[in-house]
């Protein structure tokens, strides 16, 4: 694959813009300036191919898979209505190459958010047919009680739904801290379930999707690439 096409696939703009990036001396390979956008990288070298744009190092990735520790006050939309967009937390090439959220979190929800430009991956984790457990930590307004936990485990009927929805698990961690796992990804699902059980969510944080937990070392607002081990863990979910 030639350098122009590599830059194009990695989100550095149109083919013409990528050619211009190289011609303008903004691209290096292994630390050496490269001014030939037609230079060819053999397909067996692509997987580990690194290049620099304006001094920042990138590795070629056929598909992008990311984890973000979502802060409060950000919408999972490219066109936010009232808050900032989580896409402002990512480098431009990632949004340019079309990464999208793997299921949305509300603007005030924090924690584990996956993003990818692999449509099959996004579909696999958001399709109602493929039920992957999502684990949340909810801080509630009122102290939790057994009746609420039982209702969440046995199923609560949400407005507009024909069948009750049950949590995979509902455990009390503290007086007002609830660990709740759900399979579906319905609109405001956790908040609506907790309300239907007779309490109210004041704070919501997603800790886990399937077998993959929010990395401890990922500060709020930070993102990182998912590595092969992360993807294997997720795909086994
Ligand atoms: N359930 C909610 O109510 N909000 C979220 O952001 C995620 C799950």
PDB file of C-alpha atoms and ligand atoms in Angstrom:
ATOM      1  CA  UNK A   1       0.000   0.000   0.000  1.00  0.00           C
ATOM      2  CA  UNK A   2       1.419   3.416  -0.837  1.00  0.00           C
ATOM      3  CA  UNK A   3       1.970   6.089   1.811  1.00  0.00           C
ATOM      4  CA  UNK A   4      -0.770   8.333   0.452  1.00  0.00           C
ATOM      5  CA  UNK A   5      -3.329   5.543   0.792  1.00  0.00           C
ATOM      6  CA  UNK A   6      -2.030   4.592   4.244  1.00  0.00           C
ATOM      7  CA  UNK A   7      -2.537   8.157   5.478  1.00  0.00           C
ATOM      8  CA  UNK A   8      -5.961   8.259   3.824  1.00  0.00           C
ATOM      9  CA  UNK A   9      -7.119   5.025   5.499  1.00  0.00           C
ATOM     10  CA  UNK A  10      -5.843   6.219   8.880  1.00  0.00           C
ATOM     11  CA  UNK A  11      -7.953   9.379   8.810  1.00  0.00           C
ATOM     12  CA  UNK A  12      -5.503  12.059   7.686  1.00  0.00           C
ATOM     13  CA  UNK A  13      -7.910  13.585   5.168  1.00  0.00           C
ATOM     14  CA  UNK A  14      -8.691  13.196   1.479  1.00  0.00           C
ATOM     15  CA  UNK A  15      -6.171  11.615  -0.893  1.00  0.00           C
ATOM     16  CA  UNK A  16      -5.184  15.110  -2.026  1.00  0.00           C
ATOM     17  CA  UNK A  17      -4.745  16.330   1.570  1.00  0.00           C
ATOM     18  CA  UNK A  18      -2.627  13.261   2.361  1.00  0.00           C
ATOM     19  CA  UNK A  19      -0.421  13.909  -0.679  1.00  0.00           C
ATOM     20  CA  UNK A  20      -0.026  17.518   0.481  1.00  0.00           C
ATOM     21  CA  UNK A  21       0.881  16.412   4.046  1.00  0.00           C
ATOM     22  CA  UNK A  22       3.780  14.415   2.614  1.00  0.00           C
ATOM     23  CA  UNK A  23       4.816  17.113   0.118  1.00  0.00           C
ATOM     24  CA  UNK A  24       4.821  19.682   2.936  1.00  0.00           C
ATOM     25  CA  UNK A  25       7.382  17.634   4.888  1.00  0.00           C
ATOM     26  CA  UNK A  26       5.057  16.771   7.764  1.00  0.00           C
ATOM     27  CA  UNK A  27       5.422  12.988   7.487  1.00  0.00           C
ATOM     28  CA  UNK A  28       8.348  10.845   8.622  1.00  0.00           C
ATOM     29  CA  UNK A  29       9.025   7.128   8.613  1.00  0.00           C
ATOM     30  CA  UNK A  30      11.270   5.748  11.342  1.00  0.00           C
ATOM     31  CA  UNK A  31      12.225   9.318  12.209  1.00  0.00           C
ATOM     32  CA  UNK A  32      13.350  10.223   8.654  1.00  0.00           C
ATOM     33  CA  UNK A  33      11.442  12.770   6.650  1.00  0.00           C
ATOM     34  CA  UNK A  34       9.598  11.208   3.716  1.00  0.00           C
ATOM     35  CA  UNK A  35       8.527  13.403   0.815  1.00  0.00           C
ATOM     36  CA  UNK A  36       7.399  10.654  -1.578  1.00  0.00           C
ATOM     37  CA  UNK A  37       3.708   9.816  -1.098  1.00  0.00           C
ATOM     38  CA  UNK A  38       4.010   6.993  -3.643  1.00  0.00           C
ATOM     39  CA  UNK A  39       6.468   5.012  -1.529  1.00  0.00           C
ATOM     40  CA  UNK A  40       5.121   1.471  -1.158  1.00  0.00           C
ATOM     41  CA  UNK A  41       4.867  -0.467   2.099  1.00  0.00           C
ATOM     42  CA  UNK A  42       4.699  -4.234   1.579  1.00  0.00           C
ATOM     43  CA  UNK A  43       1.500  -5.803   2.882  1.00  0.00           C
ATOM     44  CA  UNK A  44       3.384  -8.077   5.305  1.00  0.00           C
ATOM     45  CA  UNK A  45       5.048  -4.997   6.862  1.00  0.00           C
ATOM     46  CA  UNK A  46       1.820  -3.019   7.212  1.00  0.00           C
ATOM     47  CA  UNK A  47       0.699  -4.523  10.528  1.00  0.00           C
ATOM     48  CA  UNK A  48       3.723  -3.080  12.314  1.00  0.00           C
ATOM     49  CA  UNK A  49       4.212  -0.001  10.124  1.00  0.00           C
ATOM     50  CA  UNK A  50       4.805   3.186  12.118  1.00  0.00           C
ATOM     51  CA  UNK A  51       4.948   6.721  10.806  1.00  0.00           C
ATOM     52  CA  UNK A  52       5.014  10.203  12.261  1.00  0.00           C
ATOM     53  CA  UNK A  53       2.755  13.110  11.336  1.00  0.00           C
ATOM     54  CA  UNK A  54       3.829  16.453  12.765  1.00  0.00           C
ATOM     55  CA  UNK A  55       6.014  14.527  15.199  1.00  0.00           C
ATOM     56  CA  UNK A  56       3.257  12.277  16.598  1.00  0.00           C
ATOM     57  CA  UNK A  57       3.795   8.562  16.056  1.00  0.00           C
ATOM     58  CA  UNK A  58       1.021   6.426  14.616  1.00  0.00           C
ATOM     59  CA  UNK A  59       0.870   2.719  13.840  1.00  0.00           C
ATOM     60  CA  UNK A  60      -1.100   1.515  10.849  1.00  0.00           C
ATOM     61  CA  UNK A  61      -4.311  -0.173  11.990  1.00  0.00           C
ATOM     62  CA  UNK A  62      -6.697  -1.762   9.552  1.00  0.00           C
ATOM     63  CA  UNK A  63      -9.518  -1.115  12.031  1.00  0.00           C
ATOM     64  CA  UNK A  64      -9.588   1.145  15.057  1.00  0.00           C
ATOM     65  CA  UNK A  65     -10.703  -0.234  18.438  1.00  0.00           C
ATOM     66  CA  UNK A  66     -10.536   2.123  21.421  1.00  0.00           C
ATOM     67  CA  UNK A  67     -11.548   2.405  25.025  1.00  0.00           C
ATOM     68  CA  UNK A  68     -12.365   5.795  26.546  1.00  0.00           C
ATOM     69  CA  UNK A  69     -12.958   6.627  30.188  1.00  0.00           C
ATOM     70  CA  UNK A  70     -15.906   8.942  29.632  1.00  0.00           C
ATOM     71  CA  UNK A  71     -16.110  12.009  31.875  1.00  0.00           C
ATOM     72  CA  UNK A  72     -19.445  13.558  32.857  1.00  0.00           C
ATOM     73  CA  UNK A  73     -20.808  16.350  30.709  1.00  0.00           C
ATOM     74  CA  UNK A  74     -20.002  14.827  27.313  1.00  0.00           C
ATOM     75  CA  UNK A  75     -22.518  13.559  24.769  1.00  0.00           C
ATOM     76  CA  UNK A  76     -21.890  10.414  22.720  1.00  0.00           C
ATOM     77  CA  UNK A  77     -22.829  12.265  19.562  1.00  0.00           C
ATOM     78  CA  UNK A  78     -20.912  13.955  16.779  1.00  0.00           C
ATOM     79  CA  UNK A  79     -23.504  16.703  16.796  1.00  0.00           C
ATOM     80  CA  UNK A  80     -24.082  17.418  20.501  1.00  0.00           C
ATOM     81  CA  UNK A  81     -27.078  19.488  21.542  1.00  0.00           C
ATOM     82  CA  UNK A  82     -26.159  20.821  24.994  1.00  0.00           C
ATOM     83  CA  UNK A  83     -22.710  19.567  25.978  1.00  0.00           C
ATOM     84  CA  UNK A  84     -19.329  18.802  24.508  1.00  0.00           C
ATOM     85  CA  UNK A  85     -18.941  15.761  22.289  1.00  0.00           C
ATOM     86  CA  UNK A  86     -16.833  12.795  23.426  1.00  0.00           C
ATOM     87  CA  UNK A  87     -15.286  12.992  19.949  1.00  0.00           C
ATOM     88  CA  UNK A  88     -13.497  16.150  21.121  1.00  0.00           C
ATOM     89  CA  UNK A  89     -11.494  13.872  23.428  1.00  0.00           C
ATOM     90  CA  UNK A  90     -10.040  11.937  20.476  1.00  0.00           C
ATOM     91  CA  UNK A  91      -7.377  12.959  17.957  1.00  0.00           C
ATOM     92  CA  UNK A  92      -8.911  14.211  14.708  1.00  0.00           C
ATOM     93  CA  UNK A  93      -7.747  11.278  12.511  1.00  0.00           C
ATOM     94  CA  UNK A  94      -9.798   8.893  14.661  1.00  0.00           C
ATOM     95  CA  UNK A  95     -13.014  10.827  14.124  1.00  0.00           C
ATOM     96  CA  UNK A  96     -12.100  11.341  10.452  1.00  0.00           C
ATOM     97  CA  UNK A  97     -11.797   7.604   9.918  1.00  0.00           C
ATOM     98  CA  UNK A  98     -15.290   7.187  11.287  1.00  0.00           C
ATOM     99  CA  UNK A  99     -14.989   5.667  14.752  1.00  0.00           C
ATOM    100  CA  UNK A 100     -18.360   5.459  16.454  1.00  0.00           C
ATOM    101  CA  UNK A 101     -19.532   4.645  19.956  1.00  0.00           C
ATOM    102  CA  UNK A 102     -20.286   1.019  20.703  1.00  0.00           C
ATOM    103  CA  UNK A 103     -23.549   1.853  22.471  1.00  0.00           C
ATOM    104  CA  UNK A 104     -24.150   5.280  23.965  1.00  0.00           C
ATOM    105  CA  UNK A 105     -23.852   6.549  27.508  1.00  0.00           C
ATOM    106  CA  UNK A 106     -25.917   9.481  28.788  1.00  0.00           C
ATOM    107  CA  UNK A 107     -24.081  12.799  29.076  1.00  0.00           C
ATOM    108  CA  UNK A 108     -23.902  12.472  32.884  1.00  0.00           C
ATOM    109  CA  UNK A 109     -22.823   8.803  32.872  1.00  0.00           C
ATOM    110  CA  UNK A 110     -19.109   8.126  33.283  1.00  0.00           C
ATOM    111  CA  UNK A 111     -16.781   5.206  32.621  1.00  0.00           C
ATOM    112  CA  UNK A 112     -16.233   2.520  30.043  1.00  0.00           C
ATOM    113  CA  UNK A 113     -17.003   3.482  26.475  1.00  0.00           C
ATOM    114  CA  UNK A 114     -15.801   1.462  23.488  1.00  0.00           C
ATOM    115  CA  UNK A 115     -15.365   3.024  20.064  1.00  0.00           C
ATOM    116  CA  UNK A 116     -14.578   1.492  16.696  1.00  0.00           C
ATOM    117  CA  UNK A 117     -14.794   1.966  12.940  1.00  0.00           C
ATOM    118  CA  UNK A 118     -15.403  -1.767  12.492  1.00  0.00           C
ATOM    119  CA  UNK A 119     -19.113  -1.959  11.698  1.00  0.00           C
ATOM    120  CA  UNK A 120     -19.328  -5.684  12.455  1.00  0.00           C
ATOM    121  CA  UNK A 121     -17.758  -5.131  15.884  1.00  0.00           C
ATOM    122  CA  UNK A 122     -20.112  -2.245  16.704  1.00  0.00           C
ATOM    123  CA  UNK A 123     -23.084  -4.320  15.571  1.00  0.00           C
ATOM    124  CA  UNK A 124     -21.988  -7.371  17.564  1.00  0.00           C
ATOM    125  CA  UNK A 125     -21.951  -5.372  20.791  1.00  0.00           C
ATOM    126  CA  UNK A 126     -25.058  -3.308  20.210  1.00  0.00           C
ATOM    127  CA  UNK A 127     -27.388  -5.799  18.529  1.00  0.00           C
ATOM    128  CA  UNK A 128     -30.286  -6.767  20.817  1.00  0.00           C
ATOM    129  CA  UNK A 129     -29.767 -10.371  19.665  1.00  0.00           C
ATOM    130  CA  UNK A 130     -26.219 -10.610  20.960  1.00  0.00           C
ATOM    131  CA  UNK A 131     -26.721 -10.135  24.690  1.00  0.00           C
ATOM    132  CA  UNK A 132     -23.562  -8.880  26.347  1.00  0.00           C
ATOM    133  CA  UNK A 133     -23.717  -7.970  30.039  1.00  0.00           C
ATOM    134  CA  UNK A 134     -22.915  -4.355  30.886  1.00  0.00           C
ATOM    135  CA  UNK A 135     -22.059  -3.707  34.520  1.00  0.00           C
ATOM    136  CA  UNK A 136     -22.814  -0.337  36.116  1.00  0.00           C
ATOM    137  CA  UNK A 137     -22.232   1.212  39.490  1.00  0.00           C
ATOM    138  CA  UNK A 138     -25.206   3.387  40.372  1.00  0.00           C
ATOM    139  CA  UNK A 139     -25.262   5.811  43.290  1.00  0.00           C
ATOM    140  CA  UNK A 140     -28.851   6.119  44.414  1.00  0.00           C
ATOM    141  CA  UNK A 141     -30.692   8.998  46.056  1.00  0.00           C
ATOM    142  CA  UNK A 142     -32.266   6.815  48.763  1.00  0.00           C
ATOM    143  CA  UNK A 143     -30.814   3.881  50.702  1.00  0.00           C
ATOM    144  CA  UNK A 144     -31.291   0.605  48.855  1.00  0.00           C
ATOM    145  CA  UNK A 145     -33.495  -2.070  50.350  1.00  0.00           C
ATOM    146  CA  UNK A 146     -34.211  -5.730  49.702  1.00  0.00           C
ATOM    147  CA  UNK A 147     -37.507  -5.035  47.962  1.00  0.00           C
ATOM    148  CA  UNK A 148     -35.738  -2.847  45.391  1.00  0.00           C
ATOM    149  CA  UNK A 149     -32.996  -5.421  44.807  1.00  0.00           C
ATOM    150  CA  UNK A 150     -35.606  -8.174  44.409  1.00  0.00           C
ATOM    151  CA  UNK A 151     -37.616  -6.091  41.954  1.00  0.00           C
ATOM    152  CA  UNK A 152     -34.499  -5.453  39.851  1.00  0.00           C
ATOM    153  CA  UNK A 153     -33.585  -9.162  39.853  1.00  0.00           C
ATOM    154  CA  UNK A 154     -37.109 -10.380  39.117  1.00  0.00           C
ATOM    155  CA  UNK A 155     -37.849  -7.765  36.484  1.00  0.00           C
ATOM    156  CA  UNK A 156     -39.459  -4.343  36.306  1.00  0.00           C
ATOM    157  CA  UNK A 157     -41.865  -3.114  33.671  1.00  0.00           C
ATOM    158  CA  UNK A 158     -40.579   0.006  31.944  1.00  0.00           C
ATOM    159  CA  UNK A 159     -42.883   2.488  30.281  1.00  0.00           C
ATOM    160  CA  UNK A 160     -43.331   1.531  26.623  1.00  0.00           C
ATOM    161  CA  UNK A 161     -42.087  -2.062  27.053  1.00  0.00           C
ATOM    162  CA  UNK A 162     -44.385  -5.061  26.858  1.00  0.00           C
ATOM    163  CA  UNK A 163     -42.260  -7.377  29.016  1.00  0.00           C
ATOM    164  CA  UNK A 164     -40.560  -6.794  32.373  1.00  0.00           C
ATOM    165  CA  UNK A 165     -36.778  -6.407  32.190  1.00  0.00           C
ATOM    166  CA  UNK A 166     -34.665  -8.188  34.784  1.00  0.00           C
ATOM    167  CA  UNK A 167     -31.100  -7.391  35.745  1.00  0.00           C
ATOM    168  CA  UNK A 168     -28.551 -10.186  35.286  1.00  0.00           C
ATOM    169  CA  UNK A 169     -27.460  -9.290  38.796  1.00  0.00           C
ATOM    170  CA  UNK A 170     -28.201  -6.574  41.328  1.00  0.00           C
ATOM    171  CA  UNK A 171     -25.926  -6.297  44.360  1.00  0.00           C
ATOM    172  CA  UNK A 172     -25.679  -3.696  47.070  1.00  0.00           C
ATOM    173  CA  UNK A 173     -22.127  -2.421  47.574  1.00  0.00           C
ATOM    174  CA  UNK A 174     -22.933   0.270  50.080  1.00  0.00           C
ATOM    175  CA  UNK A 175     -25.989   1.935  51.571  1.00  0.00           C
ATOM    176  CA  UNK A 176     -26.615   3.870  48.355  1.00  0.00           C
ATOM    177  CA  UNK A 177     -24.348   2.011  45.933  1.00  0.00           C
ATOM    178  CA  UNK A 178     -25.793  -0.522  43.566  1.00  0.00           C
ATOM    179  CA  UNK A 179     -23.886  -2.810  41.213  1.00  0.00           C
ATOM    180  CA  UNK A 180     -26.233  -3.642  38.374  1.00  0.00           C
ATOM    181  CA  UNK A 181     -25.627  -5.836  35.304  1.00  0.00           C
ATOM    182  CA  UNK A 182     -28.005  -5.674  32.372  1.00  0.00           C
ATOM    183  CA  UNK A 183     -28.041  -7.396  28.998  1.00  0.00           C
ATOM    184  CA  UNK A 184     -30.014  -4.911  26.950  1.00  0.00           C
ATOM    185  CA  UNK A 185     -28.970  -1.398  25.956  1.00  0.00           C
ATOM    186  CA  UNK A 186     -32.275   0.439  26.073  1.00  0.00           C
ATOM    187  CA  UNK A 187     -32.575   4.207  26.364  1.00  0.00           C
ATOM    188  CA  UNK A 188     -31.797   5.321  29.971  1.00  0.00           C
ATOM    189  CA  UNK A 189     -32.234   1.679  30.932  1.00  0.00           C
ATOM    190  CA  UNK A 190     -30.498   1.658  34.297  1.00  0.00           C
ATOM    191  CA  UNK A 191     -32.051   4.934  35.420  1.00  0.00           C
ATOM    192  CA  UNK A 192     -35.500   3.728  34.357  1.00  0.00           C
ATOM    193  CA  UNK A 193     -35.079   0.334  36.025  1.00  0.00           C
ATOM    194  CA  UNK A 194     -33.946   1.870  39.299  1.00  0.00           C
ATOM    195  CA  UNK A 195     -36.839   4.363  39.158  1.00  0.00           C
ATOM    196  CA  UNK A 196     -39.291   1.519  38.476  1.00  0.00           C
ATOM    197  CA  UNK A 197     -37.898  -0.284  41.524  1.00  0.00           C
ATOM    198  CA  UNK A 198     -38.693   2.766  43.677  1.00  0.00           C
ATOM    199  CA  UNK A 199     -35.375   4.602  43.899  1.00  0.00           C
ATOM    200  CA  UNK A 200     -33.477   7.114  41.781  1.00  0.00           C
ATOM    201  CA  UNK A 201     -30.025   7.146  40.143  1.00  0.00           C
ATOM    202  CA  UNK A 202     -27.945  10.158  41.120  1.00  0.00           C
ATOM    203  CA  UNK A 203     -24.672   9.019  39.547  1.00  0.00           C
ATOM    204  CA  UNK A 204     -23.956   6.290  37.018  1.00  0.00           C
ATOM    205  CA  UNK A 205     -20.648   4.741  36.029  1.00  0.00           C
ATOM    206  CA  UNK A 206     -20.080   1.845  33.618  1.00  0.00           C
ATOM    207  CA  UNK A 207     -17.380  -0.488  34.904  1.00  0.00           C
ATOM    208  CA  UNK A 208     -17.496  -3.493  32.589  1.00  0.00           C
ATOM    209  CA  UNK A 209     -18.688  -4.804  29.237  1.00  0.00           C
ATOM    210  CA  UNK A 210     -18.666  -8.603  29.122  1.00  0.00           C
ATOM    211  CA  UNK A 211     -15.275  -9.770  30.352  1.00  0.00           C
ATOM    212  CA  UNK A 212     -13.612  -6.396  29.803  1.00  0.00           C
ATOM    213  CA  UNK A 213     -13.285  -3.913  32.675  1.00  0.00           C
ATOM    214  CA  UNK A 214     -12.414  -0.230  32.495  1.00  0.00           C
ATOM    215  CA  UNK A 215      -8.591  -0.195  32.792  1.00  0.00           C
ATOM    216  CA  UNK A 216      -7.516   1.089  36.239  1.00  0.00           C
ATOM    217  CA  UNK A 217      -4.769   3.259  34.770  1.00  0.00           C
ATOM    218  CA  UNK A 218      -7.037   5.072  32.314  1.00  0.00           C
ATOM    219  CA  UNK A 219      -7.817   8.494  33.800  1.00  0.00           C
ATOM    220  CA  UNK A 220     -11.141  10.199  33.151  1.00  0.00           C
ATOM    221  CA  UNK A 221     -11.116  11.728  29.675  1.00  0.00           C
ATOM    222  CA  UNK A 222      -8.282   9.490  28.463  1.00  0.00           C
ATOM    223  CA  UNK A 223      -8.470   6.896  25.717  1.00  0.00           C
ATOM    224  CA  UNK A 224      -6.205   4.089  24.527  1.00  0.00           C
ATOM    225  CA  UNK A 225      -6.130   1.514  21.772  1.00  0.00           C
ATOM    226  CA  UNK A 226      -7.530  -1.909  22.602  1.00  0.00           C
ATOM    227  CA  UNK A 227      -4.854  -4.566  22.188  1.00  0.00           C
ATOM    228  CA  UNK A 228      -5.317  -8.151  20.989  1.00  0.00           C
ATOM    229  CA  UNK A 229      -5.775  -9.446  24.556  1.00  0.00           C
ATOM    230  CA  UNK A 230      -8.540  -6.878  25.195  1.00  0.00           C
ATOM    231  CA  UNK A 231     -10.292  -7.805  21.958  1.00  0.00           C
ATOM    232  CA  UNK A 232     -10.085 -11.523  22.736  1.00  0.00           C
ATOM    233  CA  UNK A 233     -11.597 -10.853  26.174  1.00  0.00           C
ATOM    234  CA  UNK A 234     -14.408  -8.843  24.593  1.00  0.00           C
ATOM    235  CA  UNK A 235     -15.108 -11.330  21.805  1.00  0.00           C
ATOM    236  CA  UNK A 236     -15.433 -14.121  24.369  1.00  0.00           C
ATOM    237  CA  UNK A 237     -18.128 -12.093  26.145  1.00  0.00           C
TER     238      UNK A 237
HETATM  239  N1  LIG B   1     -28.451   3.269  31.491  1.00  0.00           N
HETATM  240  C1  LIG B   1     -28.733   4.581  31.705  1.00  0.00           C
HETATM  241  O1  LIG B   1     -29.760   4.915  32.278  1.00  0.00           O
HETATM  242  N2  LIG B   1     -27.840   5.482  31.267  1.00  0.00           N
HETATM  243  C2  LIG B   1     -26.683   5.170  30.643  1.00  0.00           C
HETATM  244  O2  LIG B   1     -25.892   6.056  30.280  1.00  0.00           O
HETATM  245  C3  LIG B   1     -26.402   3.809  30.437  1.00  0.00           C
HETATM  246  C4  LIG B   1     -27.306   2.877  30.870  1.00  0.00           C
END
